[in-house]
Tab-separated table of C-alpha atoms in Angstrom:
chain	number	residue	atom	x	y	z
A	183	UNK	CA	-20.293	-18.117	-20.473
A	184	UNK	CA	-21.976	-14.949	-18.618
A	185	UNK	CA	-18.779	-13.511	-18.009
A	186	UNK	CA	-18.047	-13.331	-21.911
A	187	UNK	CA	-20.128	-9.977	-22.207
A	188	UNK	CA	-18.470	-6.871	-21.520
A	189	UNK	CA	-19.560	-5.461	-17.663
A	190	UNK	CA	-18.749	-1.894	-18.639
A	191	UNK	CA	-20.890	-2.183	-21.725
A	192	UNK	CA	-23.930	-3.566	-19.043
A	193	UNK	CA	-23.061	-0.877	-16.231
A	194	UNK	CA	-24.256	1.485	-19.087
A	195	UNK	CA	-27.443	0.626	-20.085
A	196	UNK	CA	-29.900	2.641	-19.307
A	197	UNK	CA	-32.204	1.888	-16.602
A	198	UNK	CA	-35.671	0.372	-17.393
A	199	UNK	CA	-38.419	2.444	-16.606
A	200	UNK	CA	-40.028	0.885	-13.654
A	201	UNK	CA	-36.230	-0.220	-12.179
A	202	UNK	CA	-36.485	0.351	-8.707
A	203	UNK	CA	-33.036	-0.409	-6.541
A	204	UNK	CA	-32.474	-2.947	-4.781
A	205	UNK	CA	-30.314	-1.798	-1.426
A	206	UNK	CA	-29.398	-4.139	0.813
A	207	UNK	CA	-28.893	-2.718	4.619
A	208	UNK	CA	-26.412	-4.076	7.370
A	209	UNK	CA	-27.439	-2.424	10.135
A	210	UNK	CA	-26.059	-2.786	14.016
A	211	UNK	CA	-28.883	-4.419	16.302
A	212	UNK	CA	-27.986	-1.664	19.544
A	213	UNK	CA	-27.958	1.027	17.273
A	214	UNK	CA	-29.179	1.538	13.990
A	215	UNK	CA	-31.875	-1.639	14.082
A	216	UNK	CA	-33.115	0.628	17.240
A	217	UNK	CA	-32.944	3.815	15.175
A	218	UNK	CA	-34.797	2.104	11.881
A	219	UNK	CA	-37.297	1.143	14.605
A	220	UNK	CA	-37.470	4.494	16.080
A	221	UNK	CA	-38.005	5.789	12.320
A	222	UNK	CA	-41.049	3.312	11.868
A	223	UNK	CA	-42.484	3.984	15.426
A	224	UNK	CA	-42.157	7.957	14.566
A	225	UNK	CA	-44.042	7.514	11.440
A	226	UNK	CA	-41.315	8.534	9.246
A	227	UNK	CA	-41.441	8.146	5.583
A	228	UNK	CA	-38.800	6.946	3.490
A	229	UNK	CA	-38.184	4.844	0.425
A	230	UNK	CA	-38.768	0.949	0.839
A	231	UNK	CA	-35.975	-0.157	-1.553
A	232	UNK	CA	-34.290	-1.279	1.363
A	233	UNK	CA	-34.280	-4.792	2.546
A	234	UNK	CA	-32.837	-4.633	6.615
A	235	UNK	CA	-30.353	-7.010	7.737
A	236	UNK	CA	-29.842	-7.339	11.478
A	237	UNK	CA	-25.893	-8.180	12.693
A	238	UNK	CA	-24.718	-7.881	16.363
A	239	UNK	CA	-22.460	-4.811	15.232
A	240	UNK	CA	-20.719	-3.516	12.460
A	241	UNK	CA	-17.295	-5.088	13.348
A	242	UNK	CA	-19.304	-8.365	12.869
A	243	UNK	CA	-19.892	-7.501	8.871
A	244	UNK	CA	-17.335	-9.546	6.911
A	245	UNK	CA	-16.441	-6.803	3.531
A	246	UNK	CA	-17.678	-10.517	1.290
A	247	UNK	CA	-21.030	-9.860	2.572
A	248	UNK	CA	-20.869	-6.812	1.106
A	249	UNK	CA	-19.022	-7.996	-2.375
A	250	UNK	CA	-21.446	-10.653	-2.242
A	251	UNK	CA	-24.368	-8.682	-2.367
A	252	UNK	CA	-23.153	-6.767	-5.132
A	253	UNK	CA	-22.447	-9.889	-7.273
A	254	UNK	CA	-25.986	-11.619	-6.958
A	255	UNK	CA	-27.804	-8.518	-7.475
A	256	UNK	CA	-28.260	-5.332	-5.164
A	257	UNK	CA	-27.629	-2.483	-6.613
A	258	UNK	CA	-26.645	-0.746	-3.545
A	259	UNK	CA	-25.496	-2.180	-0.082
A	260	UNK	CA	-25.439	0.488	3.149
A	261	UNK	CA	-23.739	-0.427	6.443
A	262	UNK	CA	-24.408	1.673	9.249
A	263	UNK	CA	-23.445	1.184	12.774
A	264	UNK	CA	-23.058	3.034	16.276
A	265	UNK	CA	-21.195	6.071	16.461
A	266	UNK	CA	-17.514	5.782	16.842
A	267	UNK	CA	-16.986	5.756	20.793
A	268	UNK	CA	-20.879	4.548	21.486
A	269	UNK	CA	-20.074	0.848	20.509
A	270	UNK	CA	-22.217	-1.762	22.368
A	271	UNK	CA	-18.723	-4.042	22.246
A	272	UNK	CA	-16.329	-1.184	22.298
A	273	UNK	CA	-14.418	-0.925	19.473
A	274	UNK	CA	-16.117	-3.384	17.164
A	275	UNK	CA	-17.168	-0.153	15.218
A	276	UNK	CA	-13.692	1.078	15.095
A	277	UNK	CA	-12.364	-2.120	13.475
A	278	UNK	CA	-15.030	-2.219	10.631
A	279	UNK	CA	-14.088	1.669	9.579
A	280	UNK	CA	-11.138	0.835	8.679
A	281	UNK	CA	-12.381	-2.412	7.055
A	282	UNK	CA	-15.031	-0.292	5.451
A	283	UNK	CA	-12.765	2.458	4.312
A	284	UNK	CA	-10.023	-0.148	2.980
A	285	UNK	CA	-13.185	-1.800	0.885
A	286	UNK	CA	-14.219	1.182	-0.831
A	287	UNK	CA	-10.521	1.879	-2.078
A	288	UNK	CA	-10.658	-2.157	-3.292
A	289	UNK	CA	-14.073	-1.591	-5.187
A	290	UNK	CA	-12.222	1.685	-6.863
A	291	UNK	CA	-9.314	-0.297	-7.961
A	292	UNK	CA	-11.630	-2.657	-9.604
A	293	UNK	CA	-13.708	-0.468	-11.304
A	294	UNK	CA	-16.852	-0.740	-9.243
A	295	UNK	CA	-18.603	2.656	-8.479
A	296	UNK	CA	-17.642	2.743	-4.705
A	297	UNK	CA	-20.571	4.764	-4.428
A	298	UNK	CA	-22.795	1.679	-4.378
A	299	UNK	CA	-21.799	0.733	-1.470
A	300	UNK	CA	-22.750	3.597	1.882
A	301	UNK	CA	-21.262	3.569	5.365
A	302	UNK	CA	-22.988	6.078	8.147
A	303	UNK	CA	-23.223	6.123	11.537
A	304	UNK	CA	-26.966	6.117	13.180
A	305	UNK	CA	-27.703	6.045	16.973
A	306	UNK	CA	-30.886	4.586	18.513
A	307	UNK	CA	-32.521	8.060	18.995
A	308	UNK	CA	-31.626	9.433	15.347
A	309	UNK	CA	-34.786	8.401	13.770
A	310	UNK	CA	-35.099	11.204	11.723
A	311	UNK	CA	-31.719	10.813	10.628
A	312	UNK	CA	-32.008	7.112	9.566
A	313	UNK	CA	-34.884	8.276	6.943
A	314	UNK	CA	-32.668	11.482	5.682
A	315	UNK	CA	-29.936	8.520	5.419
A	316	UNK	CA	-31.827	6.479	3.566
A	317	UNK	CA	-33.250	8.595	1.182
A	318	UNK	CA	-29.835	10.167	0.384
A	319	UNK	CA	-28.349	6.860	-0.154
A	320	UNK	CA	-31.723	5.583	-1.982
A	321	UNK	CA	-30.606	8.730	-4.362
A	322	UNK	CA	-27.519	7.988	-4.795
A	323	UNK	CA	-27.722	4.762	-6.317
A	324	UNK	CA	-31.065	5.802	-8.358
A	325	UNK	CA	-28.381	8.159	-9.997
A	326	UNK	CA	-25.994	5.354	-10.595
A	327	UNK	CA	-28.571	3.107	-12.213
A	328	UNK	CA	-29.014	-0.579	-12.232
A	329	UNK	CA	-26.403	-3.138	-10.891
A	330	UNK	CA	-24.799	-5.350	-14.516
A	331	UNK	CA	-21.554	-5.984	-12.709
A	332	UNK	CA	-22.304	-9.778	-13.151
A	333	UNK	CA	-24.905	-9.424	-16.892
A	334	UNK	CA	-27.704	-12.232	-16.925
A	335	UNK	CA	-28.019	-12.339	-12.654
A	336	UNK	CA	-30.820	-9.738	-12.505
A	337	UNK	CA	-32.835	-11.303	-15.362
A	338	UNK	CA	-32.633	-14.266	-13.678
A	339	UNK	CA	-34.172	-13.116	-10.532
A	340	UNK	CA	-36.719	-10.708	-12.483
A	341	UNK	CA	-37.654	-13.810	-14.353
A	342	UNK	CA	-37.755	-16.093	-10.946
A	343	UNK	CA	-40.008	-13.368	-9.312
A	344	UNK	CA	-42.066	-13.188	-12.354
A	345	UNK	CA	-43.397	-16.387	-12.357
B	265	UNK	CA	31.506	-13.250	-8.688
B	266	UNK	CA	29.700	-11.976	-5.857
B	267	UNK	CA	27.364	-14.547	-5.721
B	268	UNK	CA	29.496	-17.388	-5.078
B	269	UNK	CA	31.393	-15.198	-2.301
B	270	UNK	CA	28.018	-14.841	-0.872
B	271	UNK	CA	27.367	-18.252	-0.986
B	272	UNK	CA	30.853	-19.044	0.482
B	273	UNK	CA	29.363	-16.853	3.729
B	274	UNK	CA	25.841	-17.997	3.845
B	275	UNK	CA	28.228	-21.709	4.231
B	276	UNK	CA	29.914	-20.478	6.832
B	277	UNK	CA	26.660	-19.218	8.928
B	278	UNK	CA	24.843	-22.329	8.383
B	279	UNK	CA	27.431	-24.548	9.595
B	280	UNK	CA	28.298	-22.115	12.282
B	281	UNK	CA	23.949	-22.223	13.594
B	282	UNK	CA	23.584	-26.096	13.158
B	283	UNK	CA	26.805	-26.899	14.920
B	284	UNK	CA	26.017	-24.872	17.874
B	285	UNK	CA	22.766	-25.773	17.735
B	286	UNK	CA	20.748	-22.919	17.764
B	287	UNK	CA	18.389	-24.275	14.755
B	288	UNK	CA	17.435	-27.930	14.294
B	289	UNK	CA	17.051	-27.165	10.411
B	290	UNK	CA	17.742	-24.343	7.997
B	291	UNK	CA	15.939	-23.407	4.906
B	292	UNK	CA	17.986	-22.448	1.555
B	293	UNK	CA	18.588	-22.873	-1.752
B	294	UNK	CA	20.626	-25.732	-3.510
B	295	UNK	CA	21.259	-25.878	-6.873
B	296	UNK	CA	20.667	-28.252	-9.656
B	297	UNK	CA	16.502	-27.464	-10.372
B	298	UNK	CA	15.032	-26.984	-13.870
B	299	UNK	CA	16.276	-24.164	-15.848
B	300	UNK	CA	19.551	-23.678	-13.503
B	301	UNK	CA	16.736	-22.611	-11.033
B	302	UNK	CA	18.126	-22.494	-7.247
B	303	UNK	CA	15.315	-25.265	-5.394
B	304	UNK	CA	14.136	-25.126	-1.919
B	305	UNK	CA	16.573	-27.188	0.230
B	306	UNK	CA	16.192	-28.296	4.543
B	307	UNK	CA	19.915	-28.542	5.443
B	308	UNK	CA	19.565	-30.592	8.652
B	309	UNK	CA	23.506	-31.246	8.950
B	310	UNK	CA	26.372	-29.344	8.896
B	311	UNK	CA	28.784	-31.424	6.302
B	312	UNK	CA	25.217	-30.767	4.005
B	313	UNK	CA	25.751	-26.984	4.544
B	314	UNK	CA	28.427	-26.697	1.374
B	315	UNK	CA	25.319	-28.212	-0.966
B	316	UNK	CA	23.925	-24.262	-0.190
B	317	UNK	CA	23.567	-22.166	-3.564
B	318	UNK	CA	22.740	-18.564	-3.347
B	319	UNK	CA	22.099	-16.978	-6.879
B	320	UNK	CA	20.269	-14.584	-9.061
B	321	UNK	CA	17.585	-17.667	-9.579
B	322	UNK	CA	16.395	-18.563	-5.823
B	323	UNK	CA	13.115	-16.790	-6.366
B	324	UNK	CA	11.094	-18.941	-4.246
B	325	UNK	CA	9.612	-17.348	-1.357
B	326	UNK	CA	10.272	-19.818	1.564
B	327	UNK	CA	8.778	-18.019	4.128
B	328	UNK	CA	5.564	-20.254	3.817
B	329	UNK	CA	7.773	-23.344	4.358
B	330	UNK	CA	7.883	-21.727	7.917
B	331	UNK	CA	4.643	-21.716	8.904
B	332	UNK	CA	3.546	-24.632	11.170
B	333	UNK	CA	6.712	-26.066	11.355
B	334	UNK	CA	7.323	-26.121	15.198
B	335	UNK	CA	10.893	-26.628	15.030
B	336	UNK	CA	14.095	-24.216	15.682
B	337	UNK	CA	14.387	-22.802	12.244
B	338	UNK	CA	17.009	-20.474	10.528
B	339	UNK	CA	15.795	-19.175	7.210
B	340	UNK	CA	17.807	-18.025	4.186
B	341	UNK	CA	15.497	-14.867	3.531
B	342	UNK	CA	15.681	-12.596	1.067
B	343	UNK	CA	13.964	-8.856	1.370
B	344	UNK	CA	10.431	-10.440	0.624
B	345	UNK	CA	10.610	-13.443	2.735
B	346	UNK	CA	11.923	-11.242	5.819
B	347	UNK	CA	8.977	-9.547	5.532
B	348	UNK	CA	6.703	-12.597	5.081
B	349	UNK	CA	8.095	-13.619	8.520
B	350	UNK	CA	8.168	-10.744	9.587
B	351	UNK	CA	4.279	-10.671	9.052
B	352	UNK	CA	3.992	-13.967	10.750
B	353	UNK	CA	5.295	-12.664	13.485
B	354	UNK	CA	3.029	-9.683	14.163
B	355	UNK	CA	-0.359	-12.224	13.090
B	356	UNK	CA	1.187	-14.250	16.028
B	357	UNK	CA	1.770	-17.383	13.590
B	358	UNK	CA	5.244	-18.334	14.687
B	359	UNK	CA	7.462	-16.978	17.579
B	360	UNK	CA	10.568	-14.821	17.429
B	361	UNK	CA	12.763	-16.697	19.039
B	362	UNK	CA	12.467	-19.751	17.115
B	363	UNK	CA	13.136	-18.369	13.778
B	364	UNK	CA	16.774	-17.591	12.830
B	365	UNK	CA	16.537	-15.418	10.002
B	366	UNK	CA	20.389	-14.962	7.748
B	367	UNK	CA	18.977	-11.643	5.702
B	368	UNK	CA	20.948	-11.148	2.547
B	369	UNK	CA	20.620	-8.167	-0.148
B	370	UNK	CA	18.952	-9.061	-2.774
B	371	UNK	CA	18.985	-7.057	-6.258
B	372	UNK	CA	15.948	-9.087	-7.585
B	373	UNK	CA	15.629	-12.443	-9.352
B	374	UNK	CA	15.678	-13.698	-13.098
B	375	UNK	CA	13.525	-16.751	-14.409
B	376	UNK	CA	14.872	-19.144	-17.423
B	377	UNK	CA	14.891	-16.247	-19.726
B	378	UNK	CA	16.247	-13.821	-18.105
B	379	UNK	CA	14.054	-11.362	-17.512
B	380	UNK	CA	12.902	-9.869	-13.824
B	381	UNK	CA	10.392	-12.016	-12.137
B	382	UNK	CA	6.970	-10.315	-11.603
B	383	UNK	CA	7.551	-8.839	-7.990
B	384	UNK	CA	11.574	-7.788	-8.789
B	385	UNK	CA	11.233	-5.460	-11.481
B	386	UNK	CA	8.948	-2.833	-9.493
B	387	UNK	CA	11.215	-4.064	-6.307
B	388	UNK	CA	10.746	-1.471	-3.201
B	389	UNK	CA	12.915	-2.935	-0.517
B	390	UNK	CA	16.597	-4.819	-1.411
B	391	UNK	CA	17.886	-4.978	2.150
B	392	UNK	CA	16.221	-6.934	4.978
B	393	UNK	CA	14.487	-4.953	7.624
B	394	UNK	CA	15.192	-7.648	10.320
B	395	UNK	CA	17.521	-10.345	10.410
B	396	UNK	CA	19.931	-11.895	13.080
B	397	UNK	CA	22.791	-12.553	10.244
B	398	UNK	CA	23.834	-10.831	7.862
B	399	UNK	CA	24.788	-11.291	4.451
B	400	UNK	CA	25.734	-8.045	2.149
B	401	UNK	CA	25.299	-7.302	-1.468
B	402	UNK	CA	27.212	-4.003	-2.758
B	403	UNK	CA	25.128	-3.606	-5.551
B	404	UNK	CA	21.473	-3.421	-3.581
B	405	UNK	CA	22.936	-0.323	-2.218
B	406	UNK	CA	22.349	2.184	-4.727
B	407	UNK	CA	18.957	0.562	-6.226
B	408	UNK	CA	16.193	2.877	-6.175
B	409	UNK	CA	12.712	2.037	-4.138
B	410	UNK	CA	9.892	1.666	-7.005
B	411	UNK	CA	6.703	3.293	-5.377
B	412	UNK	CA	3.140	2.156	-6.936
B	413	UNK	CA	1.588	4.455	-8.494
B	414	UNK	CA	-1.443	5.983	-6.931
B	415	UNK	CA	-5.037	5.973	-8.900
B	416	UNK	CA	-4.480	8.134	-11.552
B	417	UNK	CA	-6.799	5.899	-13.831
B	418	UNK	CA	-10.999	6.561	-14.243
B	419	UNK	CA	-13.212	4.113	-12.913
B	420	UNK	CA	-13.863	2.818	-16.253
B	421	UNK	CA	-9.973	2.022	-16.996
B	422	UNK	CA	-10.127	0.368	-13.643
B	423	UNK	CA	-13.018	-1.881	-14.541
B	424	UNK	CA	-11.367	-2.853	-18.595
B	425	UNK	CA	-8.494	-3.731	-16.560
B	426	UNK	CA	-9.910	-5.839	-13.933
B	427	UNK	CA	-12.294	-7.640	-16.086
B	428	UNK	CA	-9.539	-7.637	-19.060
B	429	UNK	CA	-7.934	-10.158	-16.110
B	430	UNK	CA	-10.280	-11.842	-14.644
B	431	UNK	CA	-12.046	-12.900	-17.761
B	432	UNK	CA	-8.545	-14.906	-18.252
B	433	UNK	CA	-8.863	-16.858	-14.825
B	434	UNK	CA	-10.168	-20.367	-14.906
B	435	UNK	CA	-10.475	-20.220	-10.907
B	436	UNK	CA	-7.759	-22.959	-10.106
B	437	UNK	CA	-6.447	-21.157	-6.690
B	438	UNK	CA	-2.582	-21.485	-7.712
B	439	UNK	CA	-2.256	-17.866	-6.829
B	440	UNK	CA	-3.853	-18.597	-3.299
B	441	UNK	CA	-1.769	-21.908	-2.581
B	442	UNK	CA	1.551	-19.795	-3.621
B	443	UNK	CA	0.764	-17.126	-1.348
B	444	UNK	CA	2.376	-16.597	1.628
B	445	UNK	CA	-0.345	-14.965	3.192
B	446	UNK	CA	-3.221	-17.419	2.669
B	447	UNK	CA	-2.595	-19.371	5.459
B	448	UNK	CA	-5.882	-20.087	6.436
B	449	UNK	CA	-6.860	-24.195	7.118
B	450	UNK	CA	-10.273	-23.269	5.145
B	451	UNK	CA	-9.865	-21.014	2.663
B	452	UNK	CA	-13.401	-18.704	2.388
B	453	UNK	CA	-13.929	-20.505	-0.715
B	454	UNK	CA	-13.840	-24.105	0.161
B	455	UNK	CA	-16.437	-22.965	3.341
B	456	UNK	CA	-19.794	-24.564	2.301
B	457	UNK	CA	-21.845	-22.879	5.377
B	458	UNK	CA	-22.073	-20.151	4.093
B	459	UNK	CA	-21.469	-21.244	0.141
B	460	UNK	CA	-19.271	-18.031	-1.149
B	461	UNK	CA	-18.285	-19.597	-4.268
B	462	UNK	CA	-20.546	-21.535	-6.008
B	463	UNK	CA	-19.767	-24.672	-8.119
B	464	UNK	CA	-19.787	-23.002	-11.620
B	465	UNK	CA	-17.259	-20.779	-12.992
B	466	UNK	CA	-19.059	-17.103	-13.867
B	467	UNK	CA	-17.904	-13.257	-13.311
B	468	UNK	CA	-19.541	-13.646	-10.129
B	469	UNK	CA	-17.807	-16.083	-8.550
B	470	UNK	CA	-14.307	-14.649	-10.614
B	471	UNK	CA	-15.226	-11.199	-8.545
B	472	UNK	CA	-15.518	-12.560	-5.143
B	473	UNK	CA	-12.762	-14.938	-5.398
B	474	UNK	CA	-10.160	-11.833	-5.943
B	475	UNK	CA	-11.997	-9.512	-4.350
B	476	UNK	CA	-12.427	-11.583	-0.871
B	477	UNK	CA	-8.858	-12.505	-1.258
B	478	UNK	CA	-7.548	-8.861	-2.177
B	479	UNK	CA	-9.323	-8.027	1.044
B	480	UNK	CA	-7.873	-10.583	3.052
B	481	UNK	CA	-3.834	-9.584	2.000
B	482	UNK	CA	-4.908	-5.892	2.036
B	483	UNK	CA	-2.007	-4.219	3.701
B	484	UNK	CA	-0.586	-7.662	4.194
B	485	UNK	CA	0.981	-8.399	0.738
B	486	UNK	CA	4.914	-7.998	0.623
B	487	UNK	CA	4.995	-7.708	-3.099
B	488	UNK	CA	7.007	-11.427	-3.222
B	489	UNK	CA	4.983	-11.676	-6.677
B	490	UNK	CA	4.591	-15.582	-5.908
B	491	UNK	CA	0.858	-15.584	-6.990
B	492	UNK	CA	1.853	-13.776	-10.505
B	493	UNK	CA	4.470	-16.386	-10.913
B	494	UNK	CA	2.152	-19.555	-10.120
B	495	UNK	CA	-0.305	-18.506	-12.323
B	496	UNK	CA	-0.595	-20.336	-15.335
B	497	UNK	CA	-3.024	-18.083	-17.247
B	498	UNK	CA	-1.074	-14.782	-16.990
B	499	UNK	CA	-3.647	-13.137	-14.603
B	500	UNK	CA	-2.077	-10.382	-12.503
B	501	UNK	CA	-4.363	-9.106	-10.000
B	502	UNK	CA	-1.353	-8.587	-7.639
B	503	UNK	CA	-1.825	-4.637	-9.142
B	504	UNK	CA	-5.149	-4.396	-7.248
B	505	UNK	CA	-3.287	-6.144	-3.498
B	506	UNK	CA	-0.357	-3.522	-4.248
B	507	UNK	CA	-2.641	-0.285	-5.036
B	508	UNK	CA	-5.185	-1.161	-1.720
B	509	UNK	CA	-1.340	-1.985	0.328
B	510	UNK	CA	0.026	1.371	-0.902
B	511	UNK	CA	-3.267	3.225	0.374
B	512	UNK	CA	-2.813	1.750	3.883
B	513	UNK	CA	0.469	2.310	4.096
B	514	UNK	CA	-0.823	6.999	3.219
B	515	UNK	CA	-3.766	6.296	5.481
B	516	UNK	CA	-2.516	3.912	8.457
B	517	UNK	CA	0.962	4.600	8.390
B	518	UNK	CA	1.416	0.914	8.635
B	519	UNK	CA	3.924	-0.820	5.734
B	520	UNK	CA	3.551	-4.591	5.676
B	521	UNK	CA	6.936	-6.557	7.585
B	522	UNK	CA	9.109	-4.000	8.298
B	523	UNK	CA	8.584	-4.088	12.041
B	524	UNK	CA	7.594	-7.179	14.091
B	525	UNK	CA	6.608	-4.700	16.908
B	526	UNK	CA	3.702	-3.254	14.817
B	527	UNK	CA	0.495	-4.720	14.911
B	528	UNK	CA	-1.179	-5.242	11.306
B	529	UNK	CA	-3.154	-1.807	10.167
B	530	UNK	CA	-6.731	-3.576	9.908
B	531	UNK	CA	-5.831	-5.469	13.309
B	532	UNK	CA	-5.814	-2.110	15.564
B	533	UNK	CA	-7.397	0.869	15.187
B	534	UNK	CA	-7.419	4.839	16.368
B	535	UNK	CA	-10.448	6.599	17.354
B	536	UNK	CA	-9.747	9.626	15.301
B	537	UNK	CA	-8.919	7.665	11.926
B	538	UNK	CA	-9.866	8.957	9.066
B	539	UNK	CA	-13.378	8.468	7.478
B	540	UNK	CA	-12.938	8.423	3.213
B	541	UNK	CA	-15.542	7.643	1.592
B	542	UNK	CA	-18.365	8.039	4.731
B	543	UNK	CA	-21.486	9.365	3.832
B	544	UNK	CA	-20.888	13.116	4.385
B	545	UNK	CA	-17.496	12.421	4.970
B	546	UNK	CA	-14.264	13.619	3.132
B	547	UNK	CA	-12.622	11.722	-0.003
B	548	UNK	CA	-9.639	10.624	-0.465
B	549	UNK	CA	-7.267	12.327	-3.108
């Protein structure tokens, strides 16, 4: 059974040389989709571990997405969304902070670094901000090191894009 | 005994609510279950009301019994199951005025052995915050309010114990039928589109089952200790509901069925709420 190895034995391994995170990113289509795109149109640079997934707006991101991602895999998931008070829907970004906020306190109690997982707020004309964020968050999880919460899953997929 | 003079008044209020007909059923407790346990009983008339047992073994939570019953119902509700109403209420499951609710003091419940059932012996509320009758225990007077305990344990105690539990779950969902909260007609796990929970039991799947359901009672649970109870593998992950619950309550102000005015704390929100754990943002102590 995978679950019979200890997770806090594989959350300390040390990272393999060419590990590279995998960060999966939530982002709100009116907002932060328009400010990754303003980042790309600007010529920005910053680091391509993530992999961009669009939502209508951060009230729409169900907290399993987010504990989903982390058990398959990523080894960091960011949300961002408009600014509170800019919301395309109103106050769909005012729901999901609390959601978010309630979320990290759940992954605490359960002994998963809540730093994996990054909210931030980026508006369509923060371009230069959405690289900054990225590359901040891109750090942080660099420092954490490899996702083991679930041991054997990332073999798997190293194996599966291997071949 | 107290008990049976409780008992003799719970009677009393029962008959008195089916004879004038403001209910069309009441939920209690008759004796004569396994273990001298107190079962789950639908007095529907009034000569039945003297087969009503109040005692220190009616532990089941009967609040789920209400839900989707669309009937006049009066409830024999103890702290925890006022609250589970109570809850219903505000998530707009059932309506006020149908439910009768006859609160009594409660100064926690025993199982065959005698010892406290899982959610009595760290017990925060003995008197019903709502009720329309009224029946009192002297001794839940002077009890005192247990308060979790906030995180004073590492990350990597956090993560022994969680996996110390969930390594003894075989996934069977008792603690999810028991619940009164987990009312929904497709539970996120039985969804196929999209397929949360795969097929095969792993750490995975353990993770998101009690993580997507600790997120779903989050601020929600009333501490009835039902899913600790129905579990037949000793897991207890009703620590992690109570420890997320108690961090709502210092954040959102909001404490889970003591007011059927108050909207649920992750159903509303302020514009100048807090922001822990935001990128740049402040932590929470």
């Amino acid at each position: 059974m995978k679950g019979a190895s200890s997770m806090k034995e594989n959350e300390k391994k040390t990272p393999n040389k060419d590990w590279d995170p995998v960060i999966v990113a939530f982002l709100c289509t009116w907002c932060s989709y328009s400010g990754a795109d303003l980042a790309g149109t600007s010529r920005l640079q910053y680091p391509p571990n993530i992999r961009i997934i669009r939502v209508p707006c951060s009230g729409r991101i169900n907290p399993l997405y987010i504990i989903k991602a982390l058990t398959e895999g990523a080894d960091g998931v960011m949300v961002s969304g408009c600014h509170p008070g800019d919301c395309h829907y109103l106050a769909g970004n005012l729901f999901a902070r609390r959601r978010f906020v309630v979320l990290k306190k759940l992954l605490e109690t359960c002994g998963l670094n809540p730093d994996r997982v990054q909210f931030t707020w980026v508006s369509a004309s923060e371009g230069g901000r959405f690289a900054e964020v990225i590359k901040e968050v891109t750090a942080n999880v660099k420092k954490i090191g490899p996702n083991r919460i679930v041991p054997g899953f990332a073999e798997d997929c190293k194996e599966a894009s291997a071949e | 005994m107290i008990y049976e003079e409780m008992t003799k008044q719970i009677r009393e209020a029962a008959k008195r609510l089916l004879k004038e007909g403001a209910v069309d059923v009441i939920l209690a407790y008759r004796g004569g279950g396994l273990n001298e346990m107190q079962v789950p009983f639908f007095v529907k008339k009034p000569e039945d009301a003297e087969l009503i047992e109040w005692g220190d073994r009616c532990y089941q939570n009967l609040a789920p019994y209400v839900h989707g019953l669309n009937k006049k119902v009066g409830i024999l509700a103890k702290p925890c199951d006022v609250r589970a109403i109570v809850q219903y209420i505000t998530e707009f499951q059932i309506e006020r005025d149908k439910v009768t609710i006859i609160g009594v003091d409660c100064i926690g419940m025993v199982d065959e052995n005698g010892n406290a059932r899982p959610g009595c012996s760290e017990c925060r509320v003995h008197k019903p915050p709502v009720y329309d009758e009224y029946i009192r225990d002297e001794r839940a007077a002077n009890l005192p309010a247990i308060e979790p305990k906030a995180g004073e344990t590492t990350l990597e105690e956090n993560l022994e114990r969680f996996q110390k539990e969930i390594d003894k779950c075989i996934l069977c969902y008792s603690c999810r039928q028991a619940c009164y909260g987990c009312y929904c007609k497709t539970c996120f796990i039985e969804r196929d589109m999209p397929d949360w929970q795969p097929a095969e039991i792993d750490t995975g799947t353990k993770i998101t089952f009690h993580m997507g359901r600790a997120m779903h009672l989050a601020g929600r649970c009333v501490d009835c200790g039902a899913c600790e109870a129905a579990c037949q593998s000793g897991v207890n992950v009703r620590y992690i509901i109570r420890e997320v619950t108690k961090f709502i309550e210092d954040a959102y102000g909001y404490s889970a069925g003591m007011d059927a005015e108050e909207p649920p704390a992750l159903l509303t929100n302020k514009f100048d709420d807090k922001e822990f754990g935001f990128l740049g943002g402040e932590r929470h102590e």
